[in-house]
Amino acid sequence: MKINFFKRIITASILGAALLLGTSGLTNAQDKSQKQQQREQERTQNKQQKQTERQQQQQQQQTNKQQRQAAQPQQQQQQVQQQQQRQAMKQQRQAELQQQTEQQRRLQQQQQEQKQANRQQRQAEQPRQPQIEQQQQQAQQLRDQRWTQQRQLEQQRRHEQRQNQYQQQWQQQQRLAQQQQQILQQQHRQAQYRFHQQYLERLRQDQYRRQSARYFNVAPNYRYSRGGRNYEINNYGADLLRQAVNYGYEEGFRAGQSDRQDRWAGNYRDSYAYQDSTYGYTGYYVDLDEYRYYFREGFRRGFEDGYYSRSRYGRSSNGGFSILGNILQQILNLQSFN
């Protein structure tokens, strides 16, 4: 009985161990299968992710290619526009040179007309002519005597001071010009921006003219008053002040036209050309402040005519603008010694 009992116990133990071994093997096999499936899924996901990334890269490359192709016509158009702008600027400079030539011709014509009027007046005063000529000669001799060597040295020093003042003003105005250019671009004032660029180009061209300007040491024969002070200048100084008013009127007219084209509230003081007021200045005969004052007097009147499209203070001729003779005389009020 005991032997059979132990056999049954042993048999049961063996069967239990075998059952445990079988269950454990089955569990391990299932774990291995799950891990293998998981690895397969990960490989599949990685493969799909790489394919997706390649597709995205291909799409991005295609998009970039299309953008470059689309940008090429714009670049070509910009190049054409830049070339057209350069051509327009060149034509503008040529037109300005023609206008300056025409203006000089008009000034010469005015001087000739003045000489003709003086000649007619002398002919009308023929009986008194010898006495008048003698008085004029004596007056001129007295003025020449006053024009001593010390006065000449003083004029030379003043000329050097004027040149230094102009150079300082030029450097300051260059910074203001850049600021004004940015403001006009931000305000989208296209016409005023073009006028601004054209005025700067005229200033650059004017630098070459200043280098070739000459000084003539001549006694003064005109006087005028401004701000409670009296001034004396010679023929060259008088011509320079006339030029300042005419140049100011012409630039003001263009600035006024530009504001009207931009539909901008007209204000001549906002214009860089008005703030600068040095175009045409040579550094001889008159101080910079004097030149700028009369330039602005012409500019203000030209701006009003250009903005309101009228000819109250001046007239246009051959594409240029000049102030009326009677207005010019009212502004300057030059009095001849003779």
mmCIF file of C-alpha atoms in Angstrom:
data_model
loop_
_atom_site.group_PDB
_atom_site.id
_atom_site.type_symbol
_atom_site.label_atom_id
_atom_site.label_comp_id
_atom_site.label_asym_id
_atom_site.label_seq_id
_atom_site.Cartn_x
_atom_site.Cartn_y
_atom_site.Cartn_z
ATOM 1 C CA MET A 1 0.000 0.000 0.000
ATOM 2 C CA LYS A 2 2.728 2.427 0.906
ATOM 3 C CA ILE A 3 4.633 1.618 -2.266
ATOM 4 C CA ASN A 4 1.605 2.376 -4.446
ATOM 5 C CA PHE A 5 0.978 5.572 -2.494
ATOM 6 C CA PHE A 6 4.545 6.768 -3.128
ATOM 7 C CA LYS A 7 4.222 5.848 -6.808
ATOM 8 C CA ARG A 8 1.139 7.901 -7.134
ATOM 9 C CA ILE A 9 2.829 10.818 -5.398
ATOM 10 C CA ILE A 10 5.861 10.568 -7.666
ATOM 11 C CA THR A 11 3.686 10.222 -10.735
ATOM 12 C CA ALA A 12 1.661 13.260 -9.694
ATOM 13 C CA SER A 13 4.839 15.265 -9.081
ATOM 14 C CA ILE A 14 6.200 14.324 -12.488
ATOM 15 C CA LEU A 15 2.959 15.256 -14.184
ATOM 16 C CA GLY A 16 2.842 18.587 -12.311
ATOM 17 C CA ALA A 17 6.412 19.417 -13.244
ATOM 18 C CA ALA A 18 5.760 18.552 -16.857
ATOM 19 C CA LEU A 19 2.648 20.681 -16.818
ATOM 20 C CA LEU A 20 4.599 23.586 -15.349
ATOM 21 C CA LEU A 21 7.330 23.176 -17.940
ATOM 22 C CA GLY A 22 4.812 23.103 -20.753
ATOM 23 C CA THR A 23 3.009 26.204 -19.519
ATOM 24 C CA SER A 24 6.276 28.076 -19.094
ATOM 25 C CA GLY A 25 7.427 27.171 -22.604
ATOM 26 C CA LEU A 26 4.125 28.214 -24.048
ATOM 27 C CA THR A 27 4.358 31.567 -22.254
ATOM 28 C CA ASN A 28 7.912 32.145 -23.469
ATOM 29 C CA ALA A 29 6.905 31.325 -27.013
ATOM 30 C CA GLN A 30 4.038 33.786 -26.830
ATOM 31 C CA ASP A 31 6.369 36.491 -25.460
ATOM 32 C CA LYS A 32 8.847 35.915 -28.265
ATOM 33 C CA SER A 33 6.082 36.099 -30.827
ATOM 34 C CA GLN A 34 4.762 39.360 -29.397
ATOM 35 C CA LYS A 35 8.240 40.894 -29.342
ATOM 36 C CA GLN A 36 8.833 39.859 -32.923
ATOM 37 C CA GLN A 37 5.517 41.358 -33.999
ATOM 38 C CA GLN A 38 6.364 44.539 -32.123
ATOM 39 C CA ARG A 39 9.727 44.765 -33.914
ATOM 40 C CA GLU A 40 8.019 44.197 -37.237
ATOM 41 C CA GLN A 41 5.565 46.972 -36.472
ATOM 42 C CA GLU A 42 8.382 49.329 -35.505
ATOM 43 C CA ARG A 43 10.284 48.537 -38.698
ATOM 44 C CA THR A 44 7.123 49.109 -40.703
ATOM 45 C CA GLN A 45 6.466 52.424 -38.949
ATOM 46 C CA ASN A 46 10.091 53.567 -39.489
ATOM 47 C CA LYS A 47 9.872 52.635 -43.126
ATOM 48 C CA GLN A 48 6.602 54.543 -43.539
ATOM 49 C CA GLN A 49 8.023 57.533 -41.680
ATOM 50 C CA LYS A 50 11.085 57.608 -43.956
ATOM 51 C CA GLN A 51 8.860 57.367 -47.013
ATOM 52 C CA THR A 52 6.761 60.230 -45.687
ATOM 53 C CA GLU A 53 9.862 62.341 -45.048
ATOM 54 C CA ARG A 54 11.169 61.634 -48.552
ATOM 55 C CA GLN A 55 7.820 62.649 -50.024
ATOM 56 C CA GLN A 56 7.826 65.854 -47.992
ATOM 57 C CA GLN A 57 11.369 66.644 -49.136
ATOM 58 C CA GLN A 58 10.401 65.999 -52.739
ATOM 59 C CA GLN A 59 7.343 68.231 -52.349
ATOM 60 C CA GLN A 60 9.485 70.963 -50.757
ATOM 61 C CA GLN A 61 12.035 70.730 -53.571
ATOM 62 C CA GLN A 62 9.238 70.949 -56.110
ATOM 63 C CA THR A 63 7.759 73.966 -54.318
ATOM 64 C CA ASN A 64 11.146 75.716 -54.219
ATOM 65 C CA LYS A 65 11.647 75.017 -57.896
ATOM 66 C CA GLN A 66 8.236 76.480 -58.707
ATOM 67 C CA GLN A 67 8.973 79.547 -56.580
ATOM 68 C CA ARG A 68 12.283 80.111 -58.378
ATOM 69 C CA GLN A 69 10.570 79.740 -61.716
ATOM 70 C CA ALA A 70 7.849 82.169 -60.636
ATOM 71 C CA ALA A 71 10.438 84.671 -59.327
ATOM 72 C CA GLN A 72 12.392 84.779 -62.596
ATOM 73 C CA PRO A 73 9.824 86.914 -64.497
ATOM 74 C CA GLN A 74 9.623 89.291 -61.522
ATOM 75 C CA GLN A 75 13.407 89.662 -61.450
ATOM 76 C CA GLN A 76 13.461 90.271 -65.177
ATOM 77 C CA GLN A 77 10.687 92.833 -64.799
ATOM 78 C CA GLN A 78 12.589 94.561 -62.002
ATOM 79 C CA GLN A 79 15.715 94.686 -64.152
ATOM 80 C CA VAL A 80 13.688 96.221 -66.990
ATOM 81 C CA GLN A 81 12.174 98.774 -64.601
ATOM 82 C CA GLN A 82 15.601 99.668 -63.212
ATOM 83 C CA GLN A 83 16.945 100.122 -66.725
ATOM 84 C CA GLN A 84 13.956 102.309 -67.591
ATOM 85 C CA GLN A 85 14.521 104.366 -64.451
ATOM 86 C CA ARG A 86 18.181 104.863 -65.334
ATOM 87 C CA GLN A 87 17.199 105.921 -68.827
ATOM 88 C CA ALA A 88 14.587 108.303 -67.419
ATOM 89 C CA MET A 89 17.158 109.803 -65.032
ATOM 90 C CA LYS A 90 19.569 110.274 -67.921
ATOM 91 C CA GLN A 91 16.897 111.996 -69.977
ATOM 92 C CA GLN A 92 15.989 114.116 -66.967
ATOM 93 C CA ARG A 93 19.603 115.240 -66.535
ATOM 94 C CA GLN A 94 19.794 116.135 -70.206
ATOM 95 C CA ALA A 95 16.559 118.082 -69.922
ATOM 96 C CA GLU A 96 17.867 119.882 -66.849
ATOM 97 C CA LEU A 97 21.062 120.846 -68.654
ATOM 98 C CA GLN A 98 18.951 122.202 -71.473
ATOM 99 C CA GLN A 99 16.815 124.085 -68.955
ATOM 100 C CA GLN A 100 19.898 125.575 -67.310
ATOM 101 C CA THR A 101 21.193 126.636 -70.705
ATOM 102 C CA GLU A 102 17.830 128.163 -71.512
ATOM 103 C CA GLN A 103 17.737 129.957 -68.181
ATOM 104 C CA GLN A 104 21.201 131.382 -68.716
ATOM 105 C CA ARG A 105 20.095 132.492 -72.155
ATOM 106 C CA ARG A 106 17.082 134.222 -70.619
ATOM 107 C CA LEU A 107 19.295 135.937 -68.052
ATOM 108 C CA GLN A 108 21.617 137.128 -70.799
ATOM 109 C CA GLN A 109 18.615 138.329 -72.755
ATOM 110 C CA GLN A 110 17.362 140.236 -69.704
ATOM 111 C CA GLN A 111 20.790 141.808 -69.265
ATOM 112 C CA GLN A 112 20.858 142.780 -72.936
ATOM 113 C CA GLU A 113 17.398 144.283 -72.636
ATOM 114 C CA GLN A 114 18.544 146.210 -69.568
ATOM 115 C CA LYS A 115 21.606 147.452 -71.444
ATOM 116 C CA GLN A 116 19.408 148.472 -74.362
ATOM 117 C CA ALA A 117 17.122 150.373 -71.991
ATOM 118 C CA ASN A 118 20.113 152.099 -70.431
ATOM 119 C CA ARG A 119 21.447 152.977 -73.861
ATOM 120 C CA GLN A 120 18.117 154.470 -74.858
ATOM 121 C CA GLN A 121 18.025 156.422 -71.613
ATOM 122 C CA ARG A 122 21.501 157.775 -72.277
ATOM 123 C CA GLN A 123 20.487 158.794 -75.775
ATOM 124 C CA ALA A 124 17.469 160.581 -74.330
ATOM 125 C CA GLU A 125 19.783 162.416 -71.927
ATOM 126 C CA GLN A 126 22.331 163.217 -74.615
ATOM 127 C CA PRO A 127 22.611 166.944 -73.802
ATOM 128 C CA ARG A 128 23.570 166.060 -70.205
ATOM 129 C CA GLN A 129 25.602 163.017 -71.160
ATOM 130 C CA PRO A 130 29.124 164.473 -70.766
ATOM 131 C CA GLN A 131 28.335 165.784 -67.306
ATOM 132 C CA ILE A 132 26.619 162.533 -66.247
ATOM 133 C CA GLU A 133 29.489 160.414 -67.561
ATOM 134 C CA GLN A 134 31.994 162.572 -65.753
ATOM 135 C CA GLN A 135 30.050 162.235 -62.503
ATOM 136 C CA GLN A 136 29.795 158.493 -62.956
ATOM 137 C CA GLN A 137 33.508 158.199 -63.635
ATOM 138 C CA GLN A 138 34.324 160.210 -60.566
ATOM 139 C CA ALA A 139 31.978 158.111 -58.439
ATOM 140 C CA GLN A 140 33.528 154.936 -59.807
ATOM 141 C CA GLN A 141 37.015 156.216 -59.088
ATOM 142 C CA LEU A 142 36.035 156.973 -55.518
ATOM 143 C CA ARG A 143 34.594 153.481 -55.097
ATOM 144 C CA ASP A 144 37.712 151.931 -56.584
ATOM 145 C CA GLN A 145 39.857 153.917 -54.193
ATOM 146 C CA ARG A 146 37.848 152.628 -51.239
ATOM 147 C CA TRP A 147 38.373 149.129 -52.552
ATOM 148 C CA THR A 148 41.824 148.949 -51.012
ATOM 149 C CA GLN A 149 44.143 146.039 -50.640
ATOM 150 C CA GLN A 150 42.973 145.555 -47.065
ATOM 151 C CA ARG A 151 39.396 145.182 -48.328
ATOM 152 C CA GLN A 152 40.532 142.623 -50.857
ATOM 153 C CA LEU A 153 42.218 140.569 -48.155
ATOM 154 C CA GLU A 154 39.048 140.794 -46.098
ATOM 155 C CA GLN A 155 37.026 139.494 -49.037
ATOM 156 C CA GLN A 156 39.430 136.603 -49.467
ATOM 157 C CA ARG A 157 39.050 135.635 -45.814
ATOM 158 C CA ARG A 158 35.299 135.837 -46.100
ATOM 159 C CA HIS A 159 35.435 133.619 -49.159
ATOM 160 C CA GLU A 160 37.352 130.967 -47.208
ATOM 161 C CA GLN A 161 34.827 131.202 -44.374
ATOM 162 C CA ARG A 162 31.983 130.764 -46.868
ATOM 163 C CA GLN A 163 33.613 127.677 -48.310
ATOM 164 C CA ASN A 164 34.040 126.130 -44.849
ATOM 165 C CA GLN A 165 30.460 126.957 -43.924
ATOM 166 C CA TYR A 166 29.208 125.412 -47.144
ATOM 167 C CA GLN A 167 31.169 122.197 -46.581
ATOM 168 C CA GLN A 168 29.773 121.836 -43.063
ATOM 169 C CA GLN A 169 26.271 122.488 -44.371
ATOM 170 C CA TRP A 170 26.780 119.931 -47.152
ATOM 171 C CA GLN A 171 27.738 117.159 -44.720
ATOM 172 C CA GLN A 172 24.765 117.867 -42.469
ATOM 173 C CA GLN A 173 22.349 117.978 -45.379
ATOM 174 C CA GLN A 174 23.531 114.579 -46.644
ATOM 175 C CA ARG A 175 22.289 112.939 -43.443
ATOM 176 C CA LEU A 176 18.993 114.837 -43.628
ATOM 177 C CA ALA A 177 18.566 113.767 -47.252
ATOM 178 C CA GLN A 178 18.738 110.083 -46.324
ATOM 179 C CA GLN A 179 16.220 110.554 -43.524
ATOM 180 C CA GLN A 180 13.844 112.437 -45.821
ATOM 181 C CA GLN A 181 14.152 109.707 -48.441
ATOM 182 C CA GLN A 182 13.085 107.039 -45.926
ATOM 183 C CA ILE A 183 10.141 109.165 -44.792
ATOM 184 C CA LEU A 184 8.901 109.655 -48.361
ATOM 185 C CA GLN A 185 9.118 105.902 -49.016
ATOM 186 C CA GLN A 186 7.165 105.134 -45.856
ATOM 187 C CA GLN A 187 4.501 107.673 -46.850
ATOM 188 C CA HIS A 188 4.305 106.203 -50.402
ATOM 189 C CA ARG A 189 4.755 109.679 -51.953
ATOM 190 C CA GLN A 190 6.068 108.498 -55.306
ATOM 191 C CA ALA A 191 6.068 111.848 -57.132
ATOM 192 C CA GLN A 192 7.742 113.689 -54.260
ATOM 193 C CA TYR A 193 10.263 110.829 -53.944
ATOM 194 C CA ARG A 194 11.208 111.221 -57.643
ATOM 195 C CA PHE A 195 11.596 114.997 -57.200
ATOM 196 C CA HIS A 196 13.766 114.347 -54.123
ATOM 197 C CA GLN A 197 16.064 112.044 -56.132
ATOM 198 C CA GLN A 198 16.253 114.516 -59.010
ATOM 199 C CA TYR A 199 17.152 117.392 -56.688
ATOM 200 C CA LEU A 200 19.945 115.319 -55.111
ATOM 201 C CA GLU A 201 21.271 114.535 -58.586
ATOM 202 C CA ARG A 202 21.259 118.255 -59.443
ATOM 203 C CA LEU A 203 23.195 118.948 -56.258
ATOM 204 C CA ARG A 204 25.807 116.352 -57.241
ATOM 205 C CA GLN A 205 26.136 117.876 -60.705
ATOM 206 C CA ASP A 206 26.382 121.299 -59.090
ATOM 207 C CA GLN A 207 29.499 120.191 -57.199
ATOM 208 C CA TYR A 208 31.390 119.936 -60.498
ATOM 209 C CA ARG A 209 30.231 123.408 -61.514
ATOM 210 C CA ARG A 210 31.391 124.861 -58.197
ATOM 211 C CA GLN A 211 34.875 123.472 -58.767
ATOM 212 C CA SER A 212 35.186 125.417 -62.018
ATOM 213 C CA ALA A 213 33.707 128.688 -60.659
ATOM 214 C CA ARG A 214 35.996 131.748 -60.721
ATOM 215 C CA TYR A 215 36.166 134.787 -58.494
ATOM 216 C CA PHE A 216 36.428 138.320 -59.905
ATOM 217 C CA ASN A 217 37.598 141.010 -57.534
ATOM 218 C CA VAL A 218 35.308 143.896 -58.518
ATOM 219 C CA ALA A 219 34.132 146.828 -56.444
ATOM 220 C CA PRO A 220 30.475 146.781 -55.365
ATOM 221 C CA ASN A 221 27.950 148.798 -57.360
ATOM 222 C CA TYR A 222 24.646 147.563 -55.839
ATOM 223 C CA ARG A 223 23.135 147.898 -52.402
ATOM 224 C CA TYR A 224 20.119 146.250 -50.798
ATOM 225 C CA SER A 225 18.568 145.912 -47.352
ATOM 226 C CA ARG A 226 17.316 142.895 -45.460
ATOM 227 C CA GLY A 227 16.390 142.450 -41.823
ATOM 228 C CA GLY A 228 17.376 145.999 -40.928
ATOM 229 C CA ARG A 229 20.883 145.620 -42.393
ATOM 230 C CA ASN A 230 22.409 147.140 -45.520
ATOM 231 C CA TYR A 231 24.551 145.138 -47.944
ATOM 232 C CA GLU A 232 26.779 146.085 -50.865
ATOM 233 C CA ILE A 233 27.577 143.700 -53.731
ATOM 234 C CA ASN A 234 29.009 143.862 -57.231
ATOM 235 C CA ASN A 235 27.500 142.730 -60.526
ATOM 236 C CA TYR A 236 28.460 139.101 -59.915
ATOM 237 C CA GLY A 237 26.865 139.095 -56.489
ATOM 238 C CA ALA A 238 23.681 140.639 -57.892
ATOM 239 C CA ASP A 239 23.521 137.972 -60.599
ATOM 240 C CA LEU A 240 24.014 135.270 -57.960
ATOM 241 C CA LEU A 241 21.061 136.565 -55.903
ATOM 242 C CA ARG A 242 18.884 136.736 -59.025
ATOM 243 C CA GLN A 243 19.895 133.155 -59.764
ATOM 244 C CA ALA A 244 19.012 132.092 -56.198
ATOM 245 C CA VAL A 245 15.457 133.427 -56.569
ATOM 246 C CA ASN A 246 14.999 131.867 -60.025
ATOM 247 C CA TYR A 247 16.419 128.493 -59.004
ATOM 248 C CA GLY A 248 14.299 128.523 -55.858
ATOM 249 C CA TYR A 249 11.161 129.291 -57.861
ATOM 250 C CA GLU A 250 11.876 126.482 -60.334
ATOM 251 C CA GLU A 251 12.562 123.876 -57.634
ATOM 252 C CA GLY A 252 9.552 125.032 -55.630
ATOM 253 C CA PHE A 253 7.305 124.707 -58.670
ATOM 254 C CA ARG A 254 8.411 121.098 -59.178
ATOM 255 C CA ALA A 255 7.960 120.294 -55.475
ATOM 256 C CA GLY A 256 4.440 121.760 -55.504
ATOM 257 C CA GLN A 257 3.531 119.756 -58.597
ATOM 258 C CA SER A 258 4.787 116.578 -56.902
ATOM 259 C CA ASP A 259 2.645 117.114 -53.789
ATOM 260 C CA ARG A 260 -0.372 117.781 -55.990
ATOM 261 C CA GLN A 261 0.251 114.563 -57.950
ATOM 262 C CA ASP A 262 0.570 112.605 -54.686
ATOM 263 C CA ARG A 263 -2.618 114.288 -53.409
ATOM 264 C CA TRP A 264 -0.673 115.337 -50.358
ATOM 265 C CA ALA A 265 -1.416 118.382 -48.229
ATOM 266 C CA GLY A 266 0.981 120.964 -49.639
ATOM 267 C CA ASN A 267 3.621 122.291 -47.233
ATOM 268 C CA TYR A 268 6.746 123.776 -48.798
ATOM 269 C CA ARG A 269 8.634 123.689 -45.491
ATOM 270 C CA ASP A 270 8.571 119.842 -45.492
ATOM 271 C CA SER A 271 10.489 119.680 -48.781
ATOM 272 C CA TYR A 272 14.169 118.770 -48.491
ATOM 273 C CA ALA A 273 14.970 121.165 -51.339
ATOM 274 C CA TYR A 274 13.539 124.052 -49.261
ATOM 275 C CA GLN A 275 15.455 122.921 -46.177
ATOM 276 C CA ASP A 276 18.690 122.668 -48.172
ATOM 277 C CA SER A 277 18.404 125.745 -50.418
ATOM 278 C CA THR A 278 22.030 125.541 -51.613
ATOM 279 C CA TYR A 279 21.543 124.542 -55.243
ATOM 280 C CA GLY A 280 23.520 126.971 -57.435
ATOM 281 C CA TYR A 281 25.627 128.458 -54.622
ATOM 282 C CA THR A 282 29.253 129.075 -55.621
ATOM 283 C CA GLY A 283 30.743 130.268 -52.347
ATOM 284 C CA TYR A 284 31.599 133.677 -53.855
ATOM 285 C CA TYR A 285 30.278 137.221 -53.462
ATOM 286 C CA VAL A 286 27.453 136.546 -50.914
ATOM 287 C CA ASP A 287 27.192 134.556 -47.697
ATOM 288 C CA LEU A 288 25.461 131.192 -47.682
ATOM 289 C CA ASP A 289 22.663 132.436 -45.417
ATOM 290 C CA GLU A 290 21.914 135.262 -47.871
ATOM 291 C CA TYR A 291 21.751 132.871 -50.799
ATOM 292 C CA ARG A 292 19.533 130.425 -48.912
ATOM 293 C CA TYR A 293 17.155 133.216 -47.852
ATOM 294 C CA TYR A 294 16.506 134.366 -51.422
ATOM 295 C CA PHE A 295 16.385 130.786 -52.731
ATOM 296 C CA ARG A 296 13.588 130.105 -50.235
ATOM 297 C CA GLU A 297 11.768 133.298 -51.214
ATOM 298 C CA GLY A 298 11.620 131.996 -54.772
ATOM 299 C CA PHE A 299 10.858 128.428 -53.623
ATOM 300 C CA ARG A 300 7.834 129.458 -51.578
ATOM 301 C CA ARG A 301 6.260 131.294 -54.511
ATOM 302 C CA GLY A 302 7.111 128.544 -56.980
ATOM 303 C CA PHE A 303 5.615 125.906 -54.672
ATOM 304 C CA GLU A 304 2.307 127.772 -54.541
ATOM 305 C CA ASP A 305 2.176 128.107 -58.338
ATOM 306 C CA GLY A 306 3.071 124.442 -58.849
ATOM 307 C CA TYR A 307 0.673 123.100 -56.209
ATOM 308 C CA TYR A 308 -2.299 125.157 -57.401
ATOM 309 C CA SER A 309 -1.312 124.851 -61.097
ATOM 310 C CA ARG A 310 -1.178 128.593 -61.759
ATOM 311 C CA SER A 311 1.229 131.329 -62.939
ATOM 312 C CA ARG A 312 0.821 134.031 -60.322
ATOM 313 C CA TYR A 313 4.525 134.584 -59.649
ATOM 314 C CA GLY A 314 6.262 133.102 -62.691
ATOM 315 C CA ARG A 315 5.978 131.526 -66.097
ATOM 316 C CA SER A 316 7.053 128.354 -67.882
ATOM 317 C CA SER A 317 9.204 128.295 -71.001
ATOM 318 C CA ASN A 318 10.730 125.328 -72.863
ATOM 319 C CA GLY A 319 10.105 122.977 -69.945
ATOM 320 C CA GLY A 320 11.630 125.365 -67.386
ATOM 321 C CA PHE A 321 10.173 127.813 -64.893
ATOM 322 C CA SER A 322 11.304 131.339 -64.031
ATOM 323 C CA ILE A 323 9.961 134.060 -61.776
ATOM 324 C CA LEU A 324 8.467 137.235 -63.218
ATOM 325 C CA GLY A 325 10.766 140.228 -63.511
ATOM 326 C CA ASN A 326 8.643 142.546 -61.369
ATOM 327 C CA ILE A 327 8.372 139.897 -58.626
ATOM 328 C CA LEU A 328 12.144 139.427 -58.763
ATOM 329 C CA GLN A 329 12.680 143.166 -58.320
ATOM 330 C CA GLN A 330 10.237 143.267 -55.388
ATOM 331 C CA ILE A 331 12.096 140.460 -53.629
ATOM 332 C CA LEU A 332 15.634 141.762 -54.140
ATOM 333 C CA ASN A 333 15.056 145.541 -54.396
ATOM 334 C CA LEU A 334 18.600 146.076 -55.673
ATOM 335 C CA GLN A 335 19.656 149.731 -55.885
ATOM 336 C CA SER A 336 22.445 150.669 -58.267
ATOM 337 C CA PHE A 337 25.046 153.224 -57.220
ATOM 338 C CA ASN A 338 24.950 154.822 -60.699
#
